[in-house]
Tab-separated table of C-alpha atoms in Angstrom:
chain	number	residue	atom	x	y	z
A	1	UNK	CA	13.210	33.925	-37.163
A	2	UNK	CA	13.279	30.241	-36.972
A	3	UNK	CA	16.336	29.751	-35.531
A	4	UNK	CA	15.796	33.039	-33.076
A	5	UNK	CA	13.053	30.713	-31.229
A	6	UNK	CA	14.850	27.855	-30.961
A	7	UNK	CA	17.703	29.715	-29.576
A	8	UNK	CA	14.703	31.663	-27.311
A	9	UNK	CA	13.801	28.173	-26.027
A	10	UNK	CA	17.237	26.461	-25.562
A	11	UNK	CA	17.719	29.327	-23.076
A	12	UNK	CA	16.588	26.879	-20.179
A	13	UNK	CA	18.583	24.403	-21.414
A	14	UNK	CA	21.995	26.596	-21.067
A	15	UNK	CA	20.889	27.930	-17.961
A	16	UNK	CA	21.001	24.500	-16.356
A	17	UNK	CA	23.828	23.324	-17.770
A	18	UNK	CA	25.552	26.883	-17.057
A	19	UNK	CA	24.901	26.066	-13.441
A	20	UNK	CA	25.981	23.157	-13.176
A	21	UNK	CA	29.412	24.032	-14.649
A	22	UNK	CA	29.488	27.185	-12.207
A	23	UNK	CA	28.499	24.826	-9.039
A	24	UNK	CA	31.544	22.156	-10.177
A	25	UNK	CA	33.853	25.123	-10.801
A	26	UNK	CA	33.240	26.265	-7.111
A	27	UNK	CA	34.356	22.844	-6.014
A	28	UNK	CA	37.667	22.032	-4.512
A	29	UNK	CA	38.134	18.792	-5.839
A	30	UNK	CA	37.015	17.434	-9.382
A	31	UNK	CA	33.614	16.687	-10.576
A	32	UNK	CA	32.849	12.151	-10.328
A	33	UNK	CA	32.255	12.052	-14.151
A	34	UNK	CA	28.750	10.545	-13.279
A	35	UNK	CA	27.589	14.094	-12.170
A	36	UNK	CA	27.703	15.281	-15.764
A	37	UNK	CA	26.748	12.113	-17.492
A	38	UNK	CA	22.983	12.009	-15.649
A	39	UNK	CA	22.869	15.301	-15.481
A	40	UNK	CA	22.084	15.556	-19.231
A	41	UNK	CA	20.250	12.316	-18.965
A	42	UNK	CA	17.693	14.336	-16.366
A	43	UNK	CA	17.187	17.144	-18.323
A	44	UNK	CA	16.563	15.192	-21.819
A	45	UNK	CA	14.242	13.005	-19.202
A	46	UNK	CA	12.338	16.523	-17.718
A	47	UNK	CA	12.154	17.551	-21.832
A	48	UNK	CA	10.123	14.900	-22.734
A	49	UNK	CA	7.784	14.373	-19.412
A	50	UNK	CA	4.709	16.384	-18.120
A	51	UNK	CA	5.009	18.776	-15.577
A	52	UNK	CA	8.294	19.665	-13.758
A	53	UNK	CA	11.113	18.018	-12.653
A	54	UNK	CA	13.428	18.461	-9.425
A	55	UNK	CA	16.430	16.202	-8.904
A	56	UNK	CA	19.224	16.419	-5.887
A	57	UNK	CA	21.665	13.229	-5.549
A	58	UNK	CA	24.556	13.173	-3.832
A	59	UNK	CA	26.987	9.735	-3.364
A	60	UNK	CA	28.402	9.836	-0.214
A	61	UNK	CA	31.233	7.417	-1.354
A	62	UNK	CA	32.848	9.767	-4.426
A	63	UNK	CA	31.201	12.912	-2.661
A	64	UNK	CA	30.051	13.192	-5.947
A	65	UNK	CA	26.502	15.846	-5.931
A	66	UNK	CA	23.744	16.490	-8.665
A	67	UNK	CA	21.627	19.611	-8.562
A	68	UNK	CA	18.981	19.834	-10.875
A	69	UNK	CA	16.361	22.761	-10.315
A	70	UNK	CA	16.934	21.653	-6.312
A	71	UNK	CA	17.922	24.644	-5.162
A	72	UNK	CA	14.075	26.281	-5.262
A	73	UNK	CA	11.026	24.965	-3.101
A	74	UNK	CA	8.982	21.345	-3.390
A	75	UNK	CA	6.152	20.910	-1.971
A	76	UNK	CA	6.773	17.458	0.430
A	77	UNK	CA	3.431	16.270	0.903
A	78	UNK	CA	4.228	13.129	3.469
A	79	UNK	CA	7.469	12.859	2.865
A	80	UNK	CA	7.322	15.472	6.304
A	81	UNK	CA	6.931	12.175	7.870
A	82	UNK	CA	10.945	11.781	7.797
A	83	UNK	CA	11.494	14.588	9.877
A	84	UNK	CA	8.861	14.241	11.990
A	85	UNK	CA	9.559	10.835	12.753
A	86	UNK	CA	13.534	11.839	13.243
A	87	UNK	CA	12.168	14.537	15.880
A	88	UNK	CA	10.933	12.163	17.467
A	89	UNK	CA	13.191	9.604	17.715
A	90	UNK	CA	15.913	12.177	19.242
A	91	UNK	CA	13.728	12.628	22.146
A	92	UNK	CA	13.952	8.973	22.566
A	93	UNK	CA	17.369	9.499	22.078
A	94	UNK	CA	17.673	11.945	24.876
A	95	UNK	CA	15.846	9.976	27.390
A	96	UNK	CA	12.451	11.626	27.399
A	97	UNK	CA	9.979	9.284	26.044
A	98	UNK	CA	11.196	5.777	26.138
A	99	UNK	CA	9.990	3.736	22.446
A	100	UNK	CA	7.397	2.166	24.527
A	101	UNK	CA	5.064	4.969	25.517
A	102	UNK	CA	1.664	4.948	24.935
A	103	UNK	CA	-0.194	7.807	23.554
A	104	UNK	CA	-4.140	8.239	23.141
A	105	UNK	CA	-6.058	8.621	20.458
A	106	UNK	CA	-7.689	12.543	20.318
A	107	UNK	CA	-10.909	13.426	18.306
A	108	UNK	CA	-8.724	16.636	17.479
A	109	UNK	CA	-5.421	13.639	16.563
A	110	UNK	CA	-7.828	12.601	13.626
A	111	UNK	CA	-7.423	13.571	9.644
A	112	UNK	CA	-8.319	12.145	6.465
A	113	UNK	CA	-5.821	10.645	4.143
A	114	UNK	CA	-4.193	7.160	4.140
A	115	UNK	CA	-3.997	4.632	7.039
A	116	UNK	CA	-6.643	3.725	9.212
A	117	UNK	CA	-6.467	5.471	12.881
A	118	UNK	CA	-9.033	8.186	11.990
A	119	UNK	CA	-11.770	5.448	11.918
A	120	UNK	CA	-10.584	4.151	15.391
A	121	UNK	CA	-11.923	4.596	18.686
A	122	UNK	CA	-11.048	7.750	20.559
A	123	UNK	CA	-8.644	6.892	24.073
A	124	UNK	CA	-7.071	3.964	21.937
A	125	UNK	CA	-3.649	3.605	23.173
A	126	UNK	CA	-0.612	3.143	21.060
A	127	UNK	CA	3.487	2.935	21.685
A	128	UNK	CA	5.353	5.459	19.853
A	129	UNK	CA	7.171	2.752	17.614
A	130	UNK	CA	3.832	1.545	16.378
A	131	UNK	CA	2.949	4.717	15.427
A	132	UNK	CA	6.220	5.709	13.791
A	133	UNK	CA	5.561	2.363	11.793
A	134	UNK	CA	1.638	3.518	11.170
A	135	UNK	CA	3.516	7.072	10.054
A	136	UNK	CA	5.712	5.841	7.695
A	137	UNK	CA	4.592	2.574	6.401
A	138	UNK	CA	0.667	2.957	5.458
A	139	UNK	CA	1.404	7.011	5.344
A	140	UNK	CA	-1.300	7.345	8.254
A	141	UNK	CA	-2.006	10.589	8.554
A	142	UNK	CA	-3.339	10.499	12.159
A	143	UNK	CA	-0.611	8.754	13.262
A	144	UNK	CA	1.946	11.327	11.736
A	145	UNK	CA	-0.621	14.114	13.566
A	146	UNK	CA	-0.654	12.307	17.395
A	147	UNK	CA	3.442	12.342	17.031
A	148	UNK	CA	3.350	15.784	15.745
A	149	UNK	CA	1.632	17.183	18.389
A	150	UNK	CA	3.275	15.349	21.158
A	151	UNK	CA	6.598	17.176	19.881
A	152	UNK	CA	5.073	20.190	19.071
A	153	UNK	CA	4.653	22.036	15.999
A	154	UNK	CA	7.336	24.928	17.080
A	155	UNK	CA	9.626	21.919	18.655
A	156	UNK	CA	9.307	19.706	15.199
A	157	UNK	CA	10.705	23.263	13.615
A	158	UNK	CA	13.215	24.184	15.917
A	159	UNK	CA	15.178	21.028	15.783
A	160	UNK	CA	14.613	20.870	12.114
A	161	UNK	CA	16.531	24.189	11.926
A	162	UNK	CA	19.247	23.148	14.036
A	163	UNK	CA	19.995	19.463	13.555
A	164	UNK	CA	18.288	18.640	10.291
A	165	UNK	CA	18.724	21.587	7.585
A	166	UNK	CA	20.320	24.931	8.104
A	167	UNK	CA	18.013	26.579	5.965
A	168	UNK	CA	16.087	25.282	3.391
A	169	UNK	CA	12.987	24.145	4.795
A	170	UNK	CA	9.600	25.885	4.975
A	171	UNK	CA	7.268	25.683	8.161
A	172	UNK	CA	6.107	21.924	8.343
A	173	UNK	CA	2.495	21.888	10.093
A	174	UNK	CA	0.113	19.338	11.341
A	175	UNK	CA	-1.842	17.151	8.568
A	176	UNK	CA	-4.900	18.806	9.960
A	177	UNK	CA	-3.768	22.319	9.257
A	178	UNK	CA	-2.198	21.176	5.445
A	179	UNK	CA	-6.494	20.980	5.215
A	180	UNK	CA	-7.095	23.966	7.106
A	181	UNK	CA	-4.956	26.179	5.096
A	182	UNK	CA	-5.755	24.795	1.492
A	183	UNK	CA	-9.401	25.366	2.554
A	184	UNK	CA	-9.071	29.276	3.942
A	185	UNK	CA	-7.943	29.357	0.350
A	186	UNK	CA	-11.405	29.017	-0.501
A	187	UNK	CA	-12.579	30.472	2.322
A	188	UNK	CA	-11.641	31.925	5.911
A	189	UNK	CA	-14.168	30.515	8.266
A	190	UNK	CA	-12.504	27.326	7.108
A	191	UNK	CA	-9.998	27.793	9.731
A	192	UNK	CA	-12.733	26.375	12.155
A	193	UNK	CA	-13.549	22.778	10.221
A	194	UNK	CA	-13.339	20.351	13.023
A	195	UNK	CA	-11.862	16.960	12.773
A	196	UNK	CA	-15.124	15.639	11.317
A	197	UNK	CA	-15.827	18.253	9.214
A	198	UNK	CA	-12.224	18.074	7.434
A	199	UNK	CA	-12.616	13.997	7.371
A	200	UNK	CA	-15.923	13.874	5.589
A	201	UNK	CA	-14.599	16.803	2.945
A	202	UNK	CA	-12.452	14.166	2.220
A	203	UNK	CA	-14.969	11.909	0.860
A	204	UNK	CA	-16.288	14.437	-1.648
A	205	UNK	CA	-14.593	14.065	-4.865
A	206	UNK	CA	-11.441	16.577	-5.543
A	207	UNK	CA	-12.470	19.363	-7.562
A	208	UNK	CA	-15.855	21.277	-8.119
A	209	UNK	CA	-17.981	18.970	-5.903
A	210	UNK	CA	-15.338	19.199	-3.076
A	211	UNK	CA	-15.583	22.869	-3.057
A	212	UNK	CA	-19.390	22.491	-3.308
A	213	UNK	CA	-19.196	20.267	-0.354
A	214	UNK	CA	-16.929	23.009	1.329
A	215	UNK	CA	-19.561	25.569	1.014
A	216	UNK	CA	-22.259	23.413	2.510
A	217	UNK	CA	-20.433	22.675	5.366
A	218	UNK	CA	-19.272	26.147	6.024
A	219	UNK	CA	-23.006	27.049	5.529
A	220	UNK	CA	-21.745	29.567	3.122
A	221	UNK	CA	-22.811	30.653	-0.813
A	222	UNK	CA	-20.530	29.585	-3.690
A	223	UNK	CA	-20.589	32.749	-4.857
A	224	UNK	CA	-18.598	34.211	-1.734
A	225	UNK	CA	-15.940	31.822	-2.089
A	226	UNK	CA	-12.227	33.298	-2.688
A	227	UNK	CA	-11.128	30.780	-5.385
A	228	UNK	CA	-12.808	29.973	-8.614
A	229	UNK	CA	-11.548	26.383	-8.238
A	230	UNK	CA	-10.011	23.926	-5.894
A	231	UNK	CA	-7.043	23.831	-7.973
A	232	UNK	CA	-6.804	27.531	-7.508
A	233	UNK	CA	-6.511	27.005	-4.219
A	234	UNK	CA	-4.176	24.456	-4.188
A	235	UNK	CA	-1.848	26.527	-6.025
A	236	UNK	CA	-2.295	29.925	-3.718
A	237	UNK	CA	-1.048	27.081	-0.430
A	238	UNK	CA	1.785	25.912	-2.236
A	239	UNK	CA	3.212	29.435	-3.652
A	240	UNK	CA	3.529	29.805	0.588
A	241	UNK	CA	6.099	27.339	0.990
A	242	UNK	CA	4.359	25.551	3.998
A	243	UNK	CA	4.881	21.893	4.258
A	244	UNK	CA	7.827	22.173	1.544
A	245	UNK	CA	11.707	22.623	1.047
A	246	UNK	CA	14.592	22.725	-1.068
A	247	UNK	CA	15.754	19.149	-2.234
A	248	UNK	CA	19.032	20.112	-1.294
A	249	UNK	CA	18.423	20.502	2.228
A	250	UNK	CA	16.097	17.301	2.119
A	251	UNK	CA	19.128	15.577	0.731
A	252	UNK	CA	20.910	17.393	3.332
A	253	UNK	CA	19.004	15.536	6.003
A	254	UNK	CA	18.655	12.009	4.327
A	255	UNK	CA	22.806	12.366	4.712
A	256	UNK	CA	23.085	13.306	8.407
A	257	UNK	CA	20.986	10.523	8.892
A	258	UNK	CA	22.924	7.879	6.618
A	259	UNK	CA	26.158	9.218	8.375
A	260	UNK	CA	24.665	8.446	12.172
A	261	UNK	CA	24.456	12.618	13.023
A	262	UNK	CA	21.212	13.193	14.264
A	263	UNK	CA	20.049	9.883	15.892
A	264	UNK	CA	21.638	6.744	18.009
A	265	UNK	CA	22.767	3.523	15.898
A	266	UNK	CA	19.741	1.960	17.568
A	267	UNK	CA	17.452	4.092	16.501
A	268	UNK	CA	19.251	5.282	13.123
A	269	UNK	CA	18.406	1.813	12.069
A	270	UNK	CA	14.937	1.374	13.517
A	271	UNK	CA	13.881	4.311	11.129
A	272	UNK	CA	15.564	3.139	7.760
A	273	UNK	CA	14.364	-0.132	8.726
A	274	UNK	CA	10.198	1.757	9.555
A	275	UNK	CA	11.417	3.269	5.815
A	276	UNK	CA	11.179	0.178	3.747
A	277	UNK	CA	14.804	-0.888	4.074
A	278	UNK	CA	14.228	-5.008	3.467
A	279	UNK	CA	11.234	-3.933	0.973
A	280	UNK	CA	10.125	-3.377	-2.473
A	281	UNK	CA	7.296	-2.136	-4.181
A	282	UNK	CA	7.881	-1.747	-7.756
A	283	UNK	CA	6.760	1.999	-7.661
A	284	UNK	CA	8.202	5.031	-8.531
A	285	UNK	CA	12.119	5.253	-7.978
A	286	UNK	CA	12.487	1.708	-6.350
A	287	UNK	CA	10.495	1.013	-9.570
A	288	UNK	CA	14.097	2.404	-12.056
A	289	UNK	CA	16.031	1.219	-8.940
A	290	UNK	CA	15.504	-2.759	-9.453
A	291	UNK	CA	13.915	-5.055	-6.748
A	292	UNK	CA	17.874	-6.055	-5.333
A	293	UNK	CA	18.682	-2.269	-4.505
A	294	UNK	CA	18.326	-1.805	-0.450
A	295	UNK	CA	16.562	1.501	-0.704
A	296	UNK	CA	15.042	3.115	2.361
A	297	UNK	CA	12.758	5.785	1.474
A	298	UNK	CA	9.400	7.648	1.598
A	299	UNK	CA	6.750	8.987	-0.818
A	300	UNK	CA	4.634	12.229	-0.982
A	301	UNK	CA	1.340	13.025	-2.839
A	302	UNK	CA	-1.264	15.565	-3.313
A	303	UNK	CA	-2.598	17.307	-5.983
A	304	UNK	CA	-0.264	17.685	-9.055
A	305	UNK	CA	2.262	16.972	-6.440
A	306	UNK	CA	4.586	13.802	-5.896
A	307	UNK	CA	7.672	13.406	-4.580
A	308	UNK	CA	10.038	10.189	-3.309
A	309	UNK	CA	12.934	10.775	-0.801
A	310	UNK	CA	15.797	8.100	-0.013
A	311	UNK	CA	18.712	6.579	0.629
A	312	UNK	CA	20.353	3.981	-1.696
A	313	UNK	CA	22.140	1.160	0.545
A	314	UNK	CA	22.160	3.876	3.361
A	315	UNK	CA	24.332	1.109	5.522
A	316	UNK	CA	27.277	1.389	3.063
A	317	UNK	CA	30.161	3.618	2.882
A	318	UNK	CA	29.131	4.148	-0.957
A	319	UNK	CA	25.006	4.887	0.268
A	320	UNK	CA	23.127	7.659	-1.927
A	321	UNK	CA	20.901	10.435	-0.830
A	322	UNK	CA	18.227	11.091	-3.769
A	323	UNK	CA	15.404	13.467	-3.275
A	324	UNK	CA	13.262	14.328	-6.203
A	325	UNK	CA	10.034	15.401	-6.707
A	326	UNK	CA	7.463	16.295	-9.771
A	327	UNK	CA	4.590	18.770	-10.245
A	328	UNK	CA	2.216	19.782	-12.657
A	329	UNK	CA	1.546	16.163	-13.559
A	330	UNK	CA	-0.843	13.788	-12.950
A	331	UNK	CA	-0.133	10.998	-10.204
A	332	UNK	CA	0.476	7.923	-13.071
A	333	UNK	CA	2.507	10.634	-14.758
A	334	UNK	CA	4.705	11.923	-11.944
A	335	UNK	CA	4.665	7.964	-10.868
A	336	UNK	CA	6.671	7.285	-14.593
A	337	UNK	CA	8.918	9.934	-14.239
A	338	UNK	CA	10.080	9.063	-10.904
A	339	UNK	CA	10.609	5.703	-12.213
A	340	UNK	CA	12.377	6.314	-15.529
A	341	UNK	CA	14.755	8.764	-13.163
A	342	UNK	CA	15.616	5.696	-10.716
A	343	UNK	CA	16.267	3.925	-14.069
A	344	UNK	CA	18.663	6.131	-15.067
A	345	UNK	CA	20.103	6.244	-11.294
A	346	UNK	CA	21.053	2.317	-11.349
A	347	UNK	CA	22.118	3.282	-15.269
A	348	UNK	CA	24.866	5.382	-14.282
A	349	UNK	CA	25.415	4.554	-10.488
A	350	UNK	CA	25.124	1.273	-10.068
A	351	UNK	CA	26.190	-0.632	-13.015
């Protein structure tokens, strides 16, 4: 009986490592040995961690790719900014905006979450590089919403469907409506939260005084809320797959923009450079990666949620694409994982 449950839960086990032989069989040339070697090294690492594990890697020198459960749906949390920065930048690129133009600051541009432009005046002026910086270097969420809606929600999706990923990637949506939609979780008049509404949620601590906060503001009873908890709700946005996307076709996108396919030089280095390029911050991957890796990259959190996005030396012929993210874990948790994986990165890669 004993040995019928281990064999019961080794079945994940041979399932990933049956893909992974499948995926290099349908290959036309042979597997870089690497591939094989950290593969087992992720899964013994996703074994022993909290929560779940996604890994995609591919080294555009050997042509060498990883897969490890990156074929199915992560939720991205700001590491939308990418694209949404890249969307940008290509209408730059084809001569509508110039980097220099100024946009206003909107009561309806403001959201909670990191940076400071929500506590700003209203008609404050900023140049599109600033806010690209704002976007992707403090994770300002207001910035990332004033670009987002001078591109357009449908535009941001249309040219991530044709230039970015084939397929791959859900519906990416203002910051504002990421609130909006976990919220109509809870309940549907939340749909109509105003600006300041959704910022002062924020202050409220996440979890049963947040949803308490929620009713009050929504003038509503507890009782005729639609989740018993906040995490409830957090899990009934994510199962719709807005705001997230495979790893593959994140990593697809991290290596059109290594390779120069979606922007100018100019502006191809502008945004690895806005991602951290000549930087280091001991956390997460660049943590495992080692303080002399050139690593551009960005990070994404919410709740039980974290992901980190890059490219390894992205100005080299040898650059790597890694996207992974974790969930079901707490932030320090997720935080270790992510930086035991970049460990095991320079391990195999870079050594």
């Amino acid at each position: 009986m004993r040995k019928r449950s281990l064999l019961i839960a080794a079945l994940p086990v041979i399932a990933l490592l049956c893909g992974a032989l499948v995926w290099a069989a349908l290959r036309s040339e042979p597997e870089p040995p690497w591939v094989a070697q950290l593969q087992g090294k992720i899964l013994r690492l996703d074994q022993r961690t909290p929560g779940d594990l996604g890994v995609y890697i591919k080294h555009l020198g050997d042509g060498g790719e990883l897969d490890y459960q990156a074929g199915r749906h992560w939720y991205l949390a700001s590491a939308v900014k990418v694209p949404v920065a890249i969307a940008t930048l290509q209408r730059v690129d084809e001569g509508v905006w110039p980097l220099d133009q100024r946009l206003a600051l909107r009561n309806e541009d403001k959201v909670d979450g990191s940076g400071g432009l929500a506590w700003q005046d209203s008609g404050s002026e900023y140049d599109l590089k600033t806010l690209l910086e704002e976007m992707l270097q403090r994770s300002d969420s207001t910035a990332a919403d004033m670009l987002i809606n001078r591109v357009g929600e449908d535009e941001l999706n249309r040219r991530i469907a044709s230039s970015m990923a084939d397929q791959g990637f859900g519906r990416i949506t203002s910051l504002l409506r990421v609130r909006h939609e976990l919220y109509r979780e809870l309940h549907p008049d939340a749909a109509n939260l105003s600006n300041r509404d959704v910022i002062q949620l924020a202050s409220a601590p996440l979890g049963r005084e947040r949803v308490r906060a929620l009713a009050r503001t929504l003038d509503v009873d507890p009782s005729e809320l639609r989740a018993d908890s906040l995490e409830q709700a957090y899990q009934r946005y994510y199962a719709r797959r807005l705001n997230a996307a495979t790893l593959r076709a994140y990593g697809g996108m991290l290596e059109k923009l290594a390779r120069g396919r979606l922007l100018s030089r100019a502006n191809t280095d502008l945004l690895l450079d806005l991602m951290g390029l000549d930087e280091y911050h001991a956390y997460r991957l660049e943590a495992g990666l080692g303080k002399d890796v050139p690593f551009a990259q960005k990070t994404g959190t919410q709740f039980e949620r974290a992901c980190h996005m890059g490219i390894i030396d992205p100005k080299s012929e040898q650059a790597i694409v890694i996207a992974a993210c974790v969930e079901d874990a707490g932030q320090e948790q997720a935080a270790q994982t992510l930086e035991m994986l970049g460990s095991l990165v320079s391990d195999t890669l870079l050594r």
